[in-house]
PDB file of C-alpha atoms in Angstrom:
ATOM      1  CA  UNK J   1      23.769   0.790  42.873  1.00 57.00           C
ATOM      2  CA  UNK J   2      20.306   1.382  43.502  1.00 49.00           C
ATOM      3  CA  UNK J   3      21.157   5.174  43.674  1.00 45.00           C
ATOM      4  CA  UNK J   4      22.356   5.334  39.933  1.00 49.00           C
ATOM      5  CA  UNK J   5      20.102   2.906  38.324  1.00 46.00           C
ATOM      6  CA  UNK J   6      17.305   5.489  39.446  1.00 41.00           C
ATOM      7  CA  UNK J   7      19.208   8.441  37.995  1.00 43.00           C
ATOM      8  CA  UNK J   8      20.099   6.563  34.788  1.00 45.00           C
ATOM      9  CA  UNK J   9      16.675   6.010  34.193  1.00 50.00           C
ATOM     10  CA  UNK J  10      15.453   9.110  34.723  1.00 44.00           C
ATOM     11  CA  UNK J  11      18.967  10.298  32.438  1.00 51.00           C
ATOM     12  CA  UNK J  12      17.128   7.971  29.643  1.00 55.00           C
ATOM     13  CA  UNK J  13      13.344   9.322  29.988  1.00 51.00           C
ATOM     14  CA  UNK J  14      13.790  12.278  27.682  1.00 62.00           C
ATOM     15  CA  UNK J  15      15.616  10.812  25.554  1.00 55.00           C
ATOM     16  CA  UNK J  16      12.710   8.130  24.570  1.00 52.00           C
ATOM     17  CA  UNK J  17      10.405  11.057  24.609  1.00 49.00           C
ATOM     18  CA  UNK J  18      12.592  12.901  21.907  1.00 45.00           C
ATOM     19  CA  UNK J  19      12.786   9.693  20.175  1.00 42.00           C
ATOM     20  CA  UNK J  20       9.181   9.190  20.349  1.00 44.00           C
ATOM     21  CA  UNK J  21       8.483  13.391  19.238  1.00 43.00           C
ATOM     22  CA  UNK J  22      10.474  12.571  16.626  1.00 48.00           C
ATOM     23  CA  UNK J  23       8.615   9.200  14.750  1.00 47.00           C
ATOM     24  CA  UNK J  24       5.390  11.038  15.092  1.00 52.00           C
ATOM     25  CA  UNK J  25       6.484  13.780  13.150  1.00 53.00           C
ATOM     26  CA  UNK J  26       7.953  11.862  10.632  1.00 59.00           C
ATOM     27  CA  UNK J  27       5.188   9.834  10.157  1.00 61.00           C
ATOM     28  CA  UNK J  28       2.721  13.152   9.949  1.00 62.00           C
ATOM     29  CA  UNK J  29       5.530  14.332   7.463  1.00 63.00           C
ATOM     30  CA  UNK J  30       4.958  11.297   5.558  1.00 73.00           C
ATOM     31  CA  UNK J  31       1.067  11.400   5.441  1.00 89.00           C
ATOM     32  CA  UNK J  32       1.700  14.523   4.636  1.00 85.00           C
ATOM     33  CA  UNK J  33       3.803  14.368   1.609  1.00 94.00           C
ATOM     34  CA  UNK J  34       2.242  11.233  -0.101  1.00 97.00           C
ATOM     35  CA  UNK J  35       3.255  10.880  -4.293  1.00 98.00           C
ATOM     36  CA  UNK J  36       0.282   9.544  -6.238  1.00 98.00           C
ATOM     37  CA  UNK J  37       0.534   8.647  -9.711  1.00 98.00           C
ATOM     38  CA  UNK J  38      -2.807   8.747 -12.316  1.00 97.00           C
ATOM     39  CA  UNK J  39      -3.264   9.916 -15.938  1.00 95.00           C
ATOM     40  CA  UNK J  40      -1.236   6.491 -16.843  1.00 95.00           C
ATOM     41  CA  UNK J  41       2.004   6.268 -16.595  1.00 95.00           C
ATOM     42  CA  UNK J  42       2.341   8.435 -13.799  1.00 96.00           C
ATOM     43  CA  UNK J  43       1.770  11.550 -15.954  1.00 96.00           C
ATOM     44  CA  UNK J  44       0.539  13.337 -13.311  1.00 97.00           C
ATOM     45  CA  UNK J  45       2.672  12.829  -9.920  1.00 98.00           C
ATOM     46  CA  UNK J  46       0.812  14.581  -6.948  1.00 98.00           C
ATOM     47  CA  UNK J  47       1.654  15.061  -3.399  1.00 98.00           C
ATOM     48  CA  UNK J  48      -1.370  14.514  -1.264  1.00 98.00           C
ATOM     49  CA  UNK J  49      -1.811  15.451   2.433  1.00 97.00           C
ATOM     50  CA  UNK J  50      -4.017  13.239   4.634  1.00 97.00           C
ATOM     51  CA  UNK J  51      -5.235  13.907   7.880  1.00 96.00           C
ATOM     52  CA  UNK J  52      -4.545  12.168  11.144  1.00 95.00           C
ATOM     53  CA  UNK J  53      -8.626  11.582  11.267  1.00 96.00           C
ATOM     54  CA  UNK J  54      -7.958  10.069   7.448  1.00 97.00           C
ATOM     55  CA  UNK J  55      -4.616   8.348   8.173  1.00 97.00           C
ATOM     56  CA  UNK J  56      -6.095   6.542  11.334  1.00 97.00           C
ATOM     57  CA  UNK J  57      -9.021   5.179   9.656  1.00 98.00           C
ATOM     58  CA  UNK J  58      -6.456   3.278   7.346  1.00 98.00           C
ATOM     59  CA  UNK J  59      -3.986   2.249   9.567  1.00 98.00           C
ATOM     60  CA  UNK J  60      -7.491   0.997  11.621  1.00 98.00           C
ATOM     61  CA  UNK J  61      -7.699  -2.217   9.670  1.00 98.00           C
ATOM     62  CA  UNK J  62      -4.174  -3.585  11.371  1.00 98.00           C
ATOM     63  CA  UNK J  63      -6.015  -3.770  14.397  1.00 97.00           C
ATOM     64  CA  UNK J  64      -6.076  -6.184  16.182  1.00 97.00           C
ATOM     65  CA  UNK J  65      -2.851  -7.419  14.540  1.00 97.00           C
ATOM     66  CA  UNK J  66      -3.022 -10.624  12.882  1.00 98.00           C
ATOM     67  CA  UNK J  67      -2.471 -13.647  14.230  1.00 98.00           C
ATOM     68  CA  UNK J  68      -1.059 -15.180  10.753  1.00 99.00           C
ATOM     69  CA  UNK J  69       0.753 -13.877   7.532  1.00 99.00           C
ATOM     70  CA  UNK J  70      -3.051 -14.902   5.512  1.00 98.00           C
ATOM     71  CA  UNK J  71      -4.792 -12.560   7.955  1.00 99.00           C
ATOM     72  CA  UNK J  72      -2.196  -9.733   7.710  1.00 99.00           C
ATOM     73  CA  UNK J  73      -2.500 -10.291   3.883  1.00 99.00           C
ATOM     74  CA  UNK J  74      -6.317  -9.515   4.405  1.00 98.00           C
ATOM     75  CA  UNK J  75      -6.151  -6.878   6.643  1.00 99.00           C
ATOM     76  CA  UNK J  76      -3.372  -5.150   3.678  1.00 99.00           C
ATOM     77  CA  UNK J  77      -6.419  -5.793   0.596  1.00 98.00           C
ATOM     78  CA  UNK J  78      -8.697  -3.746   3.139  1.00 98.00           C
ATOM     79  CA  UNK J  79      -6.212  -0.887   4.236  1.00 99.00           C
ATOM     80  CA  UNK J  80      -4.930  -0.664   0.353  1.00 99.00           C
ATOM     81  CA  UNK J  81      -9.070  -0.547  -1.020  1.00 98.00           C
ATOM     82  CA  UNK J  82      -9.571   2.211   1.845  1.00 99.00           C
ATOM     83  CA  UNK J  83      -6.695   4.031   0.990  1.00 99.00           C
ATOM     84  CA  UNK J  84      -7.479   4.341  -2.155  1.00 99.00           C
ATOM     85  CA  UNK J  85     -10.920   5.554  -1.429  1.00 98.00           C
ATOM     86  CA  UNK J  86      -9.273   8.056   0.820  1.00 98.00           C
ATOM     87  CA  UNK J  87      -6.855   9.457  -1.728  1.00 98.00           C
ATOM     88  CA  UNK J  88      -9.791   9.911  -4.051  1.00 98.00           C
ATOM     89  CA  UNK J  89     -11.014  12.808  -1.932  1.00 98.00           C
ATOM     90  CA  UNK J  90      -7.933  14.645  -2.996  1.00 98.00           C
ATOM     91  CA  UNK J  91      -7.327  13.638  -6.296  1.00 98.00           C
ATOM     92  CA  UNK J  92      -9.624  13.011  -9.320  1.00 97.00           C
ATOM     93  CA  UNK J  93      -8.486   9.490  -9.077  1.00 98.00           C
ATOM     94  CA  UNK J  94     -11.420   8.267  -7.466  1.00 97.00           C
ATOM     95  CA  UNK J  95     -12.674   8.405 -11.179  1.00 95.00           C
ATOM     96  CA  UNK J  96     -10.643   5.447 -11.847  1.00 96.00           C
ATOM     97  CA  UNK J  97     -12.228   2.515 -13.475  1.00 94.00           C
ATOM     98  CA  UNK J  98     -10.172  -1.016 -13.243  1.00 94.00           C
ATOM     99  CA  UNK J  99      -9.306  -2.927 -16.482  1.00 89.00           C
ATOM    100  CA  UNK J 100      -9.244   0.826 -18.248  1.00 83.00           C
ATOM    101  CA  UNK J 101      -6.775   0.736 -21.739  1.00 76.00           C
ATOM    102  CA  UNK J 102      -7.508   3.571 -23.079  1.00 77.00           C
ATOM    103  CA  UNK J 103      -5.898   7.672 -22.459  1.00 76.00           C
ATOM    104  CA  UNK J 104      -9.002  10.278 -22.281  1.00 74.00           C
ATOM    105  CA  UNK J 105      -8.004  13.433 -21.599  1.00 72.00           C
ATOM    106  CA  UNK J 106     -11.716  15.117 -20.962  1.00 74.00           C
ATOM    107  CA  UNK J 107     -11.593  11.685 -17.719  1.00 81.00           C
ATOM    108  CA  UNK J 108      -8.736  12.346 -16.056  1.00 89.00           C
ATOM    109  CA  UNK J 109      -7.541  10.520 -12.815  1.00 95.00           C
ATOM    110  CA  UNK J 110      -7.850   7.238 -14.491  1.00 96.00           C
ATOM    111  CA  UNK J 111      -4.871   4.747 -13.635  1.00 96.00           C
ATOM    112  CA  UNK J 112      -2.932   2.261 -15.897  1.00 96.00           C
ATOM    113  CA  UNK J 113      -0.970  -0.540 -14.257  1.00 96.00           C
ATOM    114  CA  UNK J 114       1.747   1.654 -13.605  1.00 97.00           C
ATOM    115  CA  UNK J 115       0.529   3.981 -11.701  1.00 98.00           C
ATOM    116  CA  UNK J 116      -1.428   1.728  -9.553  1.00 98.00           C
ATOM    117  CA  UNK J 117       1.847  -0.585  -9.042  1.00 98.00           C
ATOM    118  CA  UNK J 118       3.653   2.609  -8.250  1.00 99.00           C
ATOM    119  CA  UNK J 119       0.718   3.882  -5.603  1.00 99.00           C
ATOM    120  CA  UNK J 120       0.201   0.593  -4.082  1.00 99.00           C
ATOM    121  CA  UNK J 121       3.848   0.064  -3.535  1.00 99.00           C
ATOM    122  CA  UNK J 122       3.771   3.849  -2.434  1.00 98.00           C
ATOM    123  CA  UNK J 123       1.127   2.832   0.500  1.00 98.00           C
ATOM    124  CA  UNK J 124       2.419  -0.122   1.091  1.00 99.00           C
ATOM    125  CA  UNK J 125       5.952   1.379   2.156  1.00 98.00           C
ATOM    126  CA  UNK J 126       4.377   4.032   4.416  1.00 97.00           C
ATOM    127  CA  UNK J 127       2.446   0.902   6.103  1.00 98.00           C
ATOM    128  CA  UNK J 128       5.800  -1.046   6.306  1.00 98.00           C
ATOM    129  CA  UNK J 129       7.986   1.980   7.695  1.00 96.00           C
ATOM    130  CA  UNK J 130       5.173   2.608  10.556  1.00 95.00           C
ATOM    131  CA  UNK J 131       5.210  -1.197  11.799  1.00 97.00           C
ATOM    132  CA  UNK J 132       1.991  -2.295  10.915  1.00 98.00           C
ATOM    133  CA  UNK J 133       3.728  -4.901   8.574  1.00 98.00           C
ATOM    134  CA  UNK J 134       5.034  -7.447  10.842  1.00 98.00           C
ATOM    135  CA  UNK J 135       4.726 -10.498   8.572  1.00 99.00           C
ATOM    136  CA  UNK J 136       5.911  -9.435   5.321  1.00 99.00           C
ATOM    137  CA  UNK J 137       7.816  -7.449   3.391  1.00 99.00           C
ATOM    138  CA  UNK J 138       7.771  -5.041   0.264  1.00 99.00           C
ATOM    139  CA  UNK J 139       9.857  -5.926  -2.567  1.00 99.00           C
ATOM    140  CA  UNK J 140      10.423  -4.757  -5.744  1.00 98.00           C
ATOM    141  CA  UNK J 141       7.160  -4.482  -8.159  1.00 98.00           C
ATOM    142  CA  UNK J 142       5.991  -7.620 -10.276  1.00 97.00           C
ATOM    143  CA  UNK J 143       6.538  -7.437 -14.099  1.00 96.00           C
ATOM    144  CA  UNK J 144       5.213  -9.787 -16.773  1.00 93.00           C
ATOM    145  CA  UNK J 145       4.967  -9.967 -19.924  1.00 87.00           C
ATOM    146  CA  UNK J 146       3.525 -11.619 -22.996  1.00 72.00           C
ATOM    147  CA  UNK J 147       3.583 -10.841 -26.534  1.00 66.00           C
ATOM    148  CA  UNK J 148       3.195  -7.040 -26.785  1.00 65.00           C
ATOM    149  CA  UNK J 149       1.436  -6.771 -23.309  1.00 76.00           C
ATOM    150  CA  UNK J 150       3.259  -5.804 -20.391  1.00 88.00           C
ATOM    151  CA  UNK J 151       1.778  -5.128 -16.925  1.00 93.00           C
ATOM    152  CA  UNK J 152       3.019  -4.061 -13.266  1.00 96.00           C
ATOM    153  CA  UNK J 153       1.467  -4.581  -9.996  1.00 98.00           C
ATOM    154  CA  UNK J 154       3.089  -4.490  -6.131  1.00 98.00           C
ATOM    155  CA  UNK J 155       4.398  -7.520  -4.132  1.00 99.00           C
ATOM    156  CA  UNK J 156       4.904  -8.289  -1.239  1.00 99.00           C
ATOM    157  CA  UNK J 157       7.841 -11.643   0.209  1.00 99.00           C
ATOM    158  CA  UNK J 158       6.236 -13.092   3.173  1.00 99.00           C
ATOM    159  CA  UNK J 159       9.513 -13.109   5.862  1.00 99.00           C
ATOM    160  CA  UNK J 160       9.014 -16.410   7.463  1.00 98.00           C
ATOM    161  CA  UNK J 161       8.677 -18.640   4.250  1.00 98.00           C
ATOM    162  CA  UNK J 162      10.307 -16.233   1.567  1.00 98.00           C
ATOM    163  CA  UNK J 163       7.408 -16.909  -0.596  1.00 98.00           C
ATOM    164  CA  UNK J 164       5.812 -13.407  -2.854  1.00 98.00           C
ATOM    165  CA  UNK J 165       2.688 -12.306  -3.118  1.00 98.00           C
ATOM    166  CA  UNK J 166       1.216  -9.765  -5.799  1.00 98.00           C
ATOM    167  CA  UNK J 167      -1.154  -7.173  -5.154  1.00 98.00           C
ATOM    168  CA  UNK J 168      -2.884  -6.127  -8.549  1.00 97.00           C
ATOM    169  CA  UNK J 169      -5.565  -3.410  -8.241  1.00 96.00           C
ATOM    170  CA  UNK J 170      -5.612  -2.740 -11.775  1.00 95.00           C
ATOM    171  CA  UNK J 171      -8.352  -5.172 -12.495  1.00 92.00           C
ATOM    172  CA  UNK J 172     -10.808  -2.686  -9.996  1.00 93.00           C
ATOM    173  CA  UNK J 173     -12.689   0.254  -9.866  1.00 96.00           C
ATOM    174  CA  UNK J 174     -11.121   2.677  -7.422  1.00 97.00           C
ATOM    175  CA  UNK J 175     -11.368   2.098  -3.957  1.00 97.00           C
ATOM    176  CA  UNK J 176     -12.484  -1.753  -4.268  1.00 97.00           C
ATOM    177  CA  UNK J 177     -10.355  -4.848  -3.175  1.00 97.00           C
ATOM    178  CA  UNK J 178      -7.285  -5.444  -5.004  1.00 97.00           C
ATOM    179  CA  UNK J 179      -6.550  -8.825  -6.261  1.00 95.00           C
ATOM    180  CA  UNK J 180      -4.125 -10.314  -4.260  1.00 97.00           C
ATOM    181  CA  UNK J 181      -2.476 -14.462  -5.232  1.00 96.00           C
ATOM    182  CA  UNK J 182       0.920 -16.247  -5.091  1.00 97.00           C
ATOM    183  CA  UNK J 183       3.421 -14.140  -7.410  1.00 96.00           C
ATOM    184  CA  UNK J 184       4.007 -17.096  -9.576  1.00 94.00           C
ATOM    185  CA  UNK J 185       0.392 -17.708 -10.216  1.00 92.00           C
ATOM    186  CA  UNK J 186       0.348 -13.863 -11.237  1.00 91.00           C
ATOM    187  CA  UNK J 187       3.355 -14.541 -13.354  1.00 89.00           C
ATOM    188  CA  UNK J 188       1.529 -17.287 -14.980  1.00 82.00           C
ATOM    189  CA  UNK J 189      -0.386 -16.112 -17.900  1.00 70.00           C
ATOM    190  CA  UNK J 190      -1.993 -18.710 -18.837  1.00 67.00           C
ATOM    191  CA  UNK J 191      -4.059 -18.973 -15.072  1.00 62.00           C
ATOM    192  CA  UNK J 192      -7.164 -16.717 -16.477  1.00 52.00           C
ATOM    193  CA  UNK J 193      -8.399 -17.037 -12.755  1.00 54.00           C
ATOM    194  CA  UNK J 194      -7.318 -13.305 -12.337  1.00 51.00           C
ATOM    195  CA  UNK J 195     -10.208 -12.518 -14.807  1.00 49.00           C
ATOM    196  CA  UNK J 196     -12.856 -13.821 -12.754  1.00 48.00           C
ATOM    197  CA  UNK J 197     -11.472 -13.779  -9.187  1.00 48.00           C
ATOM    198  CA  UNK J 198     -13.860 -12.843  -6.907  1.00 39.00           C
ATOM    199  CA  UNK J 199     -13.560  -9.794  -4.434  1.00 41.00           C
ATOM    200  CA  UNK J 200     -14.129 -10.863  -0.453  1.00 44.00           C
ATOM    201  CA  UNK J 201     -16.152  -8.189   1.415  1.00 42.00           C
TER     202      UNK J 201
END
């Protein structure tokens, strides 16, 4: 018995290395192939390629893990701010100012709330797929709307409780915090406290 347990396991070894070969490449494939939306209403779709240097120093603020779902929801602000920053070396996105309503052509990389909804959810799917979620989930984008305004932004369902979170970076100049509160505080549009949140270094 003792015989074949030893051979089984070394029968097994390769296979976890293959298995392991394989994530890492999909995950360089992924960093590697990354849509971003800009120019509003993702006019402009473009497939950046970061580095493993870049990549780690996003992934970087998961570590340590958290310890609850409000410090994971930190440590996601940080990674999405940084990624941002990050994507702005390849695109003219880092151009971008936050609360921005109107289409210039002659400033281009400027986001509306679609295309940051449509990024964020973009990052936070890559961030999901590689583990570094462990407390939450990504669901389907937030929409509200009120009169003739209507605005996106990315969510997030925390597992244990089932309750959502949005994550708005709309408000922001590229690169900085997003806003981040209880979906149906976002969905309630009479709370102005998303006008004068402030951002948490």
């Amino acid at each position: 018995m003792l015989i074949r347990k030893i051979l089984l396991q070394k029968s097994l070894l390769p296979l976890g290395l293959v298995v392991a070969l394989s994530f890492i490449q999909a995950v360089e494939a992924r960093v590697q192939n990354i849509a971003i939306c800009y120019n509003f209403s993702c006019k402009t779709l473009q497939q950046v390629a970061l580095s493993a240097e870049e990549w780690r120093s996003v992934i970087g603020w998961f570590y340590p893990a958290a310890h609850t779902a409000a410090e994971e929801r930190e440590q996601l602000r940080q990674a999405i701010g940084w990624m941002e920053v990050v994507v702005g070396r390849h695109t003219p996105t880092h151009r971008d100012k936050g609360l921005n309503l109107e289409k210039n052509p002659e400033f281009p990389g400027q986001l509306d709330c679609i295309d940051e909804s449509l990024n964020i959810t973009t990052y936070m799917q890559l961030f999901q797929e590689q583990g570094h979620l462990r407390r939450h989930r990504v669901v389907d984008r937030a929409y509200r709307k009120a009169g003739f305004d209507a605005h996106w932004a990315g969510q997030i369902e925390q597992i244990d409780t089932g309750e959502r979170f949005v994550i708005d970076s709309w408000f922001q100049d590229n690169g900085m915090l997003p806003y981040l509160s209880p979906s149906t505080e976002w969905f309630d549009i009479t709370n102005l406290q998303i006008l004068i949140f402030e951002i948490q270094d």
